[in-house]
Tab-separated table of C-alpha atoms in Angstrom:
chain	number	residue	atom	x	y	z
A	1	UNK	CA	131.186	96.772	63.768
A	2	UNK	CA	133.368	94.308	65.003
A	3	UNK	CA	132.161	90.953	66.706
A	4	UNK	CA	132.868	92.044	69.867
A	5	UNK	CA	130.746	94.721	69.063
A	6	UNK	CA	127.909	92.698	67.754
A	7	UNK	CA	128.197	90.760	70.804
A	8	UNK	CA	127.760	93.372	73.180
A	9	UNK	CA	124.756	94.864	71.402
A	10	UNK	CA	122.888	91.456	71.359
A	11	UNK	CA	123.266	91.293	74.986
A	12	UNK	CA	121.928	94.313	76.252
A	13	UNK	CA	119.081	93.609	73.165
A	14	UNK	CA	118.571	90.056	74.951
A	15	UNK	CA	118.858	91.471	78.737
A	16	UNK	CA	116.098	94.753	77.679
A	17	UNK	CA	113.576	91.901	76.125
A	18	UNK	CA	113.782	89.581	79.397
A	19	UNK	CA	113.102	92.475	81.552
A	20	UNK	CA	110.547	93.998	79.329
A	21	UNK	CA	108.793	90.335	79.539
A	22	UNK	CA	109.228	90.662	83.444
A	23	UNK	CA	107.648	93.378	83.858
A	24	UNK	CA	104.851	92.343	81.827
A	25	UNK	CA	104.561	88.772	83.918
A	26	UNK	CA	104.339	90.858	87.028
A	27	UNK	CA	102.026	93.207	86.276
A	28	UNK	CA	99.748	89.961	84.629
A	29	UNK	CA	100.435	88.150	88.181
A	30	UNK	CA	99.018	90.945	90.267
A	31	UNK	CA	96.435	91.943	87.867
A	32	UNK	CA	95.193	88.124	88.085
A	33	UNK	CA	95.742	88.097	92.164
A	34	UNK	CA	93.007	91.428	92.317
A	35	UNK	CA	90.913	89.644	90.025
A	36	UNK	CA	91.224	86.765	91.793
A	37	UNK	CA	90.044	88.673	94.975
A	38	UNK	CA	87.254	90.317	92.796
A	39	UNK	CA	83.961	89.573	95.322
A	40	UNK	CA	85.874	88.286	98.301
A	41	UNK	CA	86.459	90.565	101.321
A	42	UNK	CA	89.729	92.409	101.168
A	43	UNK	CA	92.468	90.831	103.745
A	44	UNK	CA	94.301	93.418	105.652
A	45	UNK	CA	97.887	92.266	107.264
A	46	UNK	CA	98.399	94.608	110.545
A	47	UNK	CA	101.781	94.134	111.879
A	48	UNK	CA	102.161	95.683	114.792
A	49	UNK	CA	105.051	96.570	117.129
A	50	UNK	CA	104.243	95.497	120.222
A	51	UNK	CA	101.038	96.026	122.975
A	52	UNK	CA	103.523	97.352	125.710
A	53	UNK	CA	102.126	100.721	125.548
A	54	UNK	CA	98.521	100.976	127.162
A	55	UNK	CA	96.860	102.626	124.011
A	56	UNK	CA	97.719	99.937	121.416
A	57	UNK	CA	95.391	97.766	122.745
A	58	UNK	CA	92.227	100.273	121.869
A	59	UNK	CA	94.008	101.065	118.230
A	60	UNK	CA	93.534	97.455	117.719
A	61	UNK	CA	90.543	96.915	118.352
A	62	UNK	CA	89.164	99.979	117.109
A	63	UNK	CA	91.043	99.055	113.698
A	64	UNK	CA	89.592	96.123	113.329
A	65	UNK	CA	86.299	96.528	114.614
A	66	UNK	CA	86.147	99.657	111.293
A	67	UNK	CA	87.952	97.416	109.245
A	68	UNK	CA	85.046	94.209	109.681
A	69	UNK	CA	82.136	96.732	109.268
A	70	UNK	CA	83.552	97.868	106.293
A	71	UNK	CA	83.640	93.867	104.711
A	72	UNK	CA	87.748	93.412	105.329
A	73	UNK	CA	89.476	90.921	106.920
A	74	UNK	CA	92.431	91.534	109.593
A	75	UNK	CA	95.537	89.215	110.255
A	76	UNK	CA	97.414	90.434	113.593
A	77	UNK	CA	100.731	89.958	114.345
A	78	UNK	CA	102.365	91.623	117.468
A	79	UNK	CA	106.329	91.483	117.306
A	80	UNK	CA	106.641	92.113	121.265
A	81	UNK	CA	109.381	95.235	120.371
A	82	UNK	CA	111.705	92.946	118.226
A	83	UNK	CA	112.556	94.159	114.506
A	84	UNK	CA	113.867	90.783	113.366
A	85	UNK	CA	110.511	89.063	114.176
A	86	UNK	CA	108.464	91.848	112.885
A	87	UNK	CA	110.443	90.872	109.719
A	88	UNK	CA	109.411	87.094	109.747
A	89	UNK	CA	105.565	88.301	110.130
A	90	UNK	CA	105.384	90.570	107.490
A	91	UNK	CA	106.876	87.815	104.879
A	92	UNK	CA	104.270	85.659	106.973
A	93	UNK	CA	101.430	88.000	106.254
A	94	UNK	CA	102.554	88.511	102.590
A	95	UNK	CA	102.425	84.721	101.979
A	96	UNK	CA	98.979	84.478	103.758
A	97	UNK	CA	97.543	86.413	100.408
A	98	UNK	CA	97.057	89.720	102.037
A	99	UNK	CA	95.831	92.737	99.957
A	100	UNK	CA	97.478	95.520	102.218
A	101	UNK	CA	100.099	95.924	104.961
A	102	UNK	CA	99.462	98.256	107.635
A	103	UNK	CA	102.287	98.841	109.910
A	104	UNK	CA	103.658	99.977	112.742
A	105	UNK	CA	107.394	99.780	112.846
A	106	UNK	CA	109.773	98.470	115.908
A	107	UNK	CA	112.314	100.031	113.649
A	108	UNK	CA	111.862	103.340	111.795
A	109	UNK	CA	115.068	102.269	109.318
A	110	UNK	CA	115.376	98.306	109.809
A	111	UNK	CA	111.756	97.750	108.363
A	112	UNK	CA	112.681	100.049	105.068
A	113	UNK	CA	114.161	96.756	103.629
A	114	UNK	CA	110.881	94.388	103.926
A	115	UNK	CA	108.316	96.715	103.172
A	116	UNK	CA	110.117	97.293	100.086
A	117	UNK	CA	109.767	93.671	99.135
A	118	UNK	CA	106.247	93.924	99.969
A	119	UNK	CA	105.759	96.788	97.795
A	120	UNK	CA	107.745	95.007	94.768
A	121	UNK	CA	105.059	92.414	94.734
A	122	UNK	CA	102.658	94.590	94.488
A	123	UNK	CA	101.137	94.999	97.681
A	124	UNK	CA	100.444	98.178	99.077
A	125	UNK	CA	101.888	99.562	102.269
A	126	UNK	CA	100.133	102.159	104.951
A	127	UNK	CA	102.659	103.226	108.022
A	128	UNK	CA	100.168	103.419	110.412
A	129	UNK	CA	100.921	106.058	113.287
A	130	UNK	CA	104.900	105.671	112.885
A	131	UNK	CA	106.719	105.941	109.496
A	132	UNK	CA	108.714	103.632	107.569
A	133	UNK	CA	111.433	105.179	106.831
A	134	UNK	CA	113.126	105.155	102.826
A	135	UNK	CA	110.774	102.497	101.709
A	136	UNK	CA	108.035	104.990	99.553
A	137	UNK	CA	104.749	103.898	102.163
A	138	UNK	CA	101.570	104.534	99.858
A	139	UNK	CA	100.148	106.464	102.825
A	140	UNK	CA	101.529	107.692	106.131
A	141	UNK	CA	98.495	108.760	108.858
A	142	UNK	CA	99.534	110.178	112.008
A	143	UNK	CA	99.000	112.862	114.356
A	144	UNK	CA	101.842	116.000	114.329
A	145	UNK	CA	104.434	114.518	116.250
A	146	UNK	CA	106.620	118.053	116.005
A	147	UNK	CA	103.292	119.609	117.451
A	148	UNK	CA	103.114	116.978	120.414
A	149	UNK	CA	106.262	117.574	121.183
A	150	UNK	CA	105.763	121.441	121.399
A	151	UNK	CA	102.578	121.191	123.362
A	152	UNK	CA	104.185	119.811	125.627
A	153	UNK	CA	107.328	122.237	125.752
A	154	UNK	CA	105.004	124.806	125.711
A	155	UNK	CA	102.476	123.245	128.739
A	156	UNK	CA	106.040	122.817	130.413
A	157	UNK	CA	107.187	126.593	130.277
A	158	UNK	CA	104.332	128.302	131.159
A	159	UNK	CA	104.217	126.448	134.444
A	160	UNK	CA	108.026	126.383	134.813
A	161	UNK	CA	109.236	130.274	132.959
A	162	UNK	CA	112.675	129.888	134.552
A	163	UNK	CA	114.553	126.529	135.420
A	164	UNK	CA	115.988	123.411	135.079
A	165	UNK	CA	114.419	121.209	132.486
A	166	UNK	CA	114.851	117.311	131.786
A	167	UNK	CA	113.651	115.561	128.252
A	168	UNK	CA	113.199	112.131	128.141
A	169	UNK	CA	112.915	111.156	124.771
A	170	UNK	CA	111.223	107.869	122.981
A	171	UNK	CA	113.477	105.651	121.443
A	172	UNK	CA	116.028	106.365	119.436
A	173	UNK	CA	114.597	103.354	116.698
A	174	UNK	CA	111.178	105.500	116.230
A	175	UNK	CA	111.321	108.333	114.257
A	176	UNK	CA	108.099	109.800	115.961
A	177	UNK	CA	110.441	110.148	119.064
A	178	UNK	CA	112.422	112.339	116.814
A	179	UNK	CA	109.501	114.613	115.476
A	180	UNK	CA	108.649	114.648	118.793
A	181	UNK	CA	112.039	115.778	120.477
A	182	UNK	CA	112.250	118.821	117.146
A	183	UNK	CA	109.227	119.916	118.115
A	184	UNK	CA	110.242	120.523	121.866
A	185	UNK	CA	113.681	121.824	120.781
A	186	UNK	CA	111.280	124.024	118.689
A	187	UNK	CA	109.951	125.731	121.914
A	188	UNK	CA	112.697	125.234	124.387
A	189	UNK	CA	115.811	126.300	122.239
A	190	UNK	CA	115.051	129.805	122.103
A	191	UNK	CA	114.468	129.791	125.742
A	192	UNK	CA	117.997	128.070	126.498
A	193	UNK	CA	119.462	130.919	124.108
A	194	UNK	CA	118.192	133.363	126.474
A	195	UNK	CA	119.086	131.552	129.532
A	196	UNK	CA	115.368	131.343	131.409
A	197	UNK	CA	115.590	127.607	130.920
A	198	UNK	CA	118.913	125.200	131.559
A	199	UNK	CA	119.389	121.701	130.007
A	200	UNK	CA	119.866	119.808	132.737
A	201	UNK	CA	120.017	116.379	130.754
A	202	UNK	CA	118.522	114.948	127.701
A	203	UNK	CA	118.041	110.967	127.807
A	204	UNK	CA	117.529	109.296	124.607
A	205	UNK	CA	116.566	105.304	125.605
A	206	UNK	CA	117.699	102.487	123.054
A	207	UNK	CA	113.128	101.483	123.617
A	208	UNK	CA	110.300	102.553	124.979
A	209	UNK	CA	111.369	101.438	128.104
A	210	UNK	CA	110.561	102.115	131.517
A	211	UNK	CA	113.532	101.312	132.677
A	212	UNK	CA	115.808	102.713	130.661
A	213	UNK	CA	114.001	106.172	131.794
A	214	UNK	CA	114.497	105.396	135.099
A	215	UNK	CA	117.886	104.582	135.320
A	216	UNK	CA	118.597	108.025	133.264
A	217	UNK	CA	117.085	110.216	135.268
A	218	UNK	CA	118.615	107.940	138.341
A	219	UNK	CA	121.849	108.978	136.777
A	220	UNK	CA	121.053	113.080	136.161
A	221	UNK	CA	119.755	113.343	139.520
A	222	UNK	CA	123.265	112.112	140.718
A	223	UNK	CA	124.946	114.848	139.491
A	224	UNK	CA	122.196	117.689	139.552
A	225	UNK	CA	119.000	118.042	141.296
A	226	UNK	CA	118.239	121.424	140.431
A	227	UNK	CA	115.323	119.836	138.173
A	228	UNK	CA	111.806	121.524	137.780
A	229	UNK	CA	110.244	120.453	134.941
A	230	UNK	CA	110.658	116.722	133.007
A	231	UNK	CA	109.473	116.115	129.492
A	232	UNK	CA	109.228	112.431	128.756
A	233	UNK	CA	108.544	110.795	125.474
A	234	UNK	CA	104.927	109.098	126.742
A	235	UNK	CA	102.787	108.437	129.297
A	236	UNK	CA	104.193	105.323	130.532
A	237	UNK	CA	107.926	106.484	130.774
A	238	UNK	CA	106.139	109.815	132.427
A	239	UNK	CA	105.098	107.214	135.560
A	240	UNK	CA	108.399	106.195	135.873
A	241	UNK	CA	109.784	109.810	136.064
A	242	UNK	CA	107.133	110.334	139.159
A	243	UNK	CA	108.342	106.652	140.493
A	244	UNK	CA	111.775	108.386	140.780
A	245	UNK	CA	111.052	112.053	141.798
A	246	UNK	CA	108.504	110.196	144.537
A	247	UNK	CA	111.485	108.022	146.152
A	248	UNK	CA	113.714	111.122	146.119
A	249	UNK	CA	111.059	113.574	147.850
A	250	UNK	CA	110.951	115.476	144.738
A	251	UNK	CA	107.522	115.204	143.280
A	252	UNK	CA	105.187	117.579	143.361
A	253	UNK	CA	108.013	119.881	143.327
A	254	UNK	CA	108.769	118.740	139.522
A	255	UNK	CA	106.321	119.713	136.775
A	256	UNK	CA	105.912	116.111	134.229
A	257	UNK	CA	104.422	116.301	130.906
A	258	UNK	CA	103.860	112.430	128.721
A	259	UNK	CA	101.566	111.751	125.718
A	260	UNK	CA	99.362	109.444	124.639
A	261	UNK	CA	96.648	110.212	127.701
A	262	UNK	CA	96.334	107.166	129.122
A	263	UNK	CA	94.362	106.433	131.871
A	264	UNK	CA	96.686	106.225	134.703
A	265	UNK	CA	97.979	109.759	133.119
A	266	UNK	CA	94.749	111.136	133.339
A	267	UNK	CA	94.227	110.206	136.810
A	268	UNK	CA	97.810	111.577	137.939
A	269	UNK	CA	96.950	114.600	136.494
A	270	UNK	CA	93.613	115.033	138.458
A	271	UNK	CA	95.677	114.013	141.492
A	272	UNK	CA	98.188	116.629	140.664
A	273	UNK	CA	101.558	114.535	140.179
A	274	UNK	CA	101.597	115.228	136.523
A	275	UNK	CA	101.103	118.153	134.640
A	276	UNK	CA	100.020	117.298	131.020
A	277	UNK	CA	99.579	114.957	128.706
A	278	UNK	CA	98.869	115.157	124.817
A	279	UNK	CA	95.794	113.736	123.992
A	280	UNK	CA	95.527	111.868	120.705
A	281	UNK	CA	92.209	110.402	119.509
A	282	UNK	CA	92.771	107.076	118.797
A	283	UNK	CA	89.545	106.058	117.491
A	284	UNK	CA	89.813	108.782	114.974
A	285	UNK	CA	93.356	107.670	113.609
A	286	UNK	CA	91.984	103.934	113.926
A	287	UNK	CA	88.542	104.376	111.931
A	288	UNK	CA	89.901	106.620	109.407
A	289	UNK	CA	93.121	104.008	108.932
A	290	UNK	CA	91.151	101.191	108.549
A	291	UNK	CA	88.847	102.584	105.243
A	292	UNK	CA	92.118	103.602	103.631
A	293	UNK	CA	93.415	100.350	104.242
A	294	UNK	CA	90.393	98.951	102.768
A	295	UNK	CA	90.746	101.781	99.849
A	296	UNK	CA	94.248	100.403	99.143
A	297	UNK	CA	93.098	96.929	98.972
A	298	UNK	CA	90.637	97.734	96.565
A	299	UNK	CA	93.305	99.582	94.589
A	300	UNK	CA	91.490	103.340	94.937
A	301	UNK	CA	93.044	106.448	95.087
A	302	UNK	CA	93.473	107.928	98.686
A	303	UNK	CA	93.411	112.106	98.803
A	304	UNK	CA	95.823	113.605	100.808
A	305	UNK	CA	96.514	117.290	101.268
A	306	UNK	CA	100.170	116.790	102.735
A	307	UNK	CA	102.868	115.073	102.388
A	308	UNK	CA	106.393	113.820	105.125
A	309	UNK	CA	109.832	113.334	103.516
A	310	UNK	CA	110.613	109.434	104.546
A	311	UNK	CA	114.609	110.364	104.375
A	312	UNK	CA	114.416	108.896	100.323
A	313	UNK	CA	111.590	111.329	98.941
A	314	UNK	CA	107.831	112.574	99.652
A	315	UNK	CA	105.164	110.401	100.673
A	316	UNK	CA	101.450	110.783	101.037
A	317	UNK	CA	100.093	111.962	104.711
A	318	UNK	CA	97.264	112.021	106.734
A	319	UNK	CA	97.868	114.518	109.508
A	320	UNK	CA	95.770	114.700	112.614
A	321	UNK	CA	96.096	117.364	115.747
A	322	UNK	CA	96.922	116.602	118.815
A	323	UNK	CA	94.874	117.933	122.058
A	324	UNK	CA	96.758	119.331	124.913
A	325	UNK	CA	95.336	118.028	128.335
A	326	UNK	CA	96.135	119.259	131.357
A	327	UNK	CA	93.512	119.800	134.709
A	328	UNK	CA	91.586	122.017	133.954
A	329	UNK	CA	91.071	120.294	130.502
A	330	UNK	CA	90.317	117.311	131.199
A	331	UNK	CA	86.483	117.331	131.537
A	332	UNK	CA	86.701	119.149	127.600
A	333	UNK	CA	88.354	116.391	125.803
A	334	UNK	CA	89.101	113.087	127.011
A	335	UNK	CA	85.992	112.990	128.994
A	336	UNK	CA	83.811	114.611	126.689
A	337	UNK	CA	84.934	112.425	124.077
A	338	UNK	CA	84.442	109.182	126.108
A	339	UNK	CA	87.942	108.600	125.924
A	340	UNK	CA	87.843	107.550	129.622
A	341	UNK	CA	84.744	107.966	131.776
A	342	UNK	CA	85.017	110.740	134.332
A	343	UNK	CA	84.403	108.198	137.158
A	344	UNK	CA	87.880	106.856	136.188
A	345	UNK	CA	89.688	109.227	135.727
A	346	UNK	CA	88.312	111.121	139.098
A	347	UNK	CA	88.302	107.807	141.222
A	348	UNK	CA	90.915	108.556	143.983
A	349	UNK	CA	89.724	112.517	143.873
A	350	UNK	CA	87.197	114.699	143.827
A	351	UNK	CA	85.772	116.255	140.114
C-alpha cells in the first residue's frame, strides 16, 4: 500500500471515529435533557399558523385546556399566515427547552426544513391537523381531508345533478387544500366525463384568503354566469362566495358548500344561503392531540392504525371522520354535540 494509500485509509478511519463519538455525545445530551425533565411537567411548543380562521381559536384552547389537565405545559406562538416567522418561533420554542413541537404549518413544504432541525436534536414533532411535508413528523392527526372534500362534492350533486359547478380551493401552500380538492375531483370527475356537470372555473388562492376568493369568482362570473353550485375550500371563503352571488342577484339561485362549520355557516345554512358544511369535531382532534403530545414528551410509543405518505416516505396517522351538515342535520350533530347552541345557530330563524 502506498502512502497515499495509507493516507486515505487513516482518514476515513479518523472521520468514522469522530462521527461514531457524535453520535454517542448526542444521544448522551438528550438522554441527560429527559432526565433532566424527569419530575417536571412536560413543555409542549404549539406553533400555530395563524387565528384568521374562526375555529382555531376553540383548537387552542381546547388543546391547552387537555394539555394542563394532563400536567403539561404549552408555549403559543401564532405566525399571523407568514412561513418565515413561523420559522423564527419554532427555533424560539426549541431554545425555550421544549419537549415536543406541535404544529400547524403556514407552509406544507417551507416548514420541512425546520422541523427537521427540530427533529435532529431530538425533539419530537406532531403535525397537528395539516402535514409537514418531507420532514418524517412522529405523528400526523387529522380528519380525512379527501373525504371532506367528497362530502361536499357529493352534498353538491345531489342538490345540483346537472350544471355548472365552481371549486374554490384552499391555498395552494396547504396540502389539506389538496386532499381536499382530490377528494372532490374524486366525485365530480366522473360526472364531468359524462357531461351532467361542467367546470365552469377552478380558483386555487395563493392563502386562505377572502379576498383572493372573491376576486376569482369576480373574474369567472365575468365571463360565465351559468353557475349553480360553488365548492369553496372553508367556511369563511364560503361567505365571501354568498357576498358575491348576493351583489349579483344570484344567491339563492347558487347551491354553496364550506367546511369547518362555523357558526356564521351554521346559521346561513338554517337561513338557507348555504347548503353544507363539513363538520369536524374540534374538541375531539384537540383532546386526543394534546395526550399524544404529552405521550411524545414523555418519550412513549403512540399506536396508530394508518399511516399518509409526507412526499419523502410513510408517517404515522391519526385519522378522524368528518360529519356532513346540511339543514336538516343540523339539530344531529353540531347541536347535539354542543358544538354551537341551537339558540345560535337558529337566532335570525325559526328551528
Amino acid at each position: 500500500m502506498g502512502r497515499s494509500d495509507r493516507r486515505t485509509v487513516l482518514f476515513l478511519v479518523l472521520a468514522a471515529s469522530l462521527a461514531l463519538v457524535l453520535v454517542v455525545l448526542s444521544t448522551a445530551c438528550r438522554g441527560e435533557r429527559q432526565r433532566a425533565r424527569t419530575g417536571k411537567p412536560p413543555v409542549i411548543g404549539f406553533s400555530l399558523d395563524s387565528l384568521v380562521v374562526e375555529r382555531w381559536k376553540r383548537d387552542v384552547d381546547v388543546f391547552t385546556k387537555s394539555a394542563r389537565d394532563l400536567g403539561a405545559e404549552v408555549l403559543l406562538e401564532v405566525a399571523d399566515q407568514d412561513a418565515e416567522v413561523q420559522e423564527r418561533q419554532v427555533r424560539s420554542l426549541v431554545e425555550k427547552g421544549i419537549d415536543v413541537l406541535v404544529i400547524v404549518p403556514n407552509d406544507a413544504d417551507r416548514l420541512s426544513t425546520v422541523v427537521s432541525e427540530v427533529k435532529a436534536r431530538g425533539i419530537p414533532v406532531l403535525s397537528y391537523d395539516r402535514l409537514v411535508r418531507r420532514a418524517s413528523v412522529d405523528l400526523y392527526i387529522s380528519f380525512d381531508n379527501e373525504k371532506v372534500g367528497s362530502l361536499m362534492a357529493e352534498a353538491a350533486a345531489r342538490a345540483v345533478p346537472a350544471g355548472g359547478f365552481v371549486i374554490i380551493n384552499g391555498a395552494r401552500s396547504d396540502y389539506n387544500a389538496v386532499m381536499l380538492n382530490r377528494g372532490i375531483h374524486q366525485v365530480l370527475d366522473p360526472r364531468l366525463v359524462s357531461g351532467k356537470t361542467r367546470l365552469v372555473g377552478e380558483i386555487w388562492p395563493d392563502t386562505w384568503d377572502s379576498g383572493e376568493a372573491r376576486l376569482g369568482l369576480e373574474s369567472v362570473l365575468a365571463r360565465d354566469r351559468s353557475i349553480d353550485a360553488v365548492l369553496a375550500g372553508n367556511d369563511m371563503l364560503a361567505e365571501a362566495v354568498i357576498r358575491v352571488l348576493g351583489e349579483n342577484r344570484m344567491m339563492g339561485k347558487v347551491k354553496v358548500t364550506g367546511q369547518d362549520a362555523d357558526l356564521a355557516a351554521c346559521q346561513r345554512i338554517a337561513e338557507g344561503s348555504q347548503l353544507a358544511t363539513i363538520y369536524k369535531p374540534i374538541d375531539r382532534l384537540a383532546l386526543k392531540a394534546a395526550g399524544f403530545a404529552v405521550m411524545l414528551a414523555k418519550g412513549e410509543p403512540v399506536p396508530t392504525d394508518a399511516t399518509i405518505d409526507d412526499g419523502a416516505g410513510k408517517v404515522p396517522y391519526v385519522r378522524l371522520e368528518p360529519v356532513l351538515v346540511t339543514r336538516d342535520l343540523l339539530k344531529a350533530t353540531v347541536i347535539k354535540d354542543g358544538f354551537h347552541a341551537e339558540s345560535d345557530v337558529y337566532r335570525n330563524v325559526a328551528p
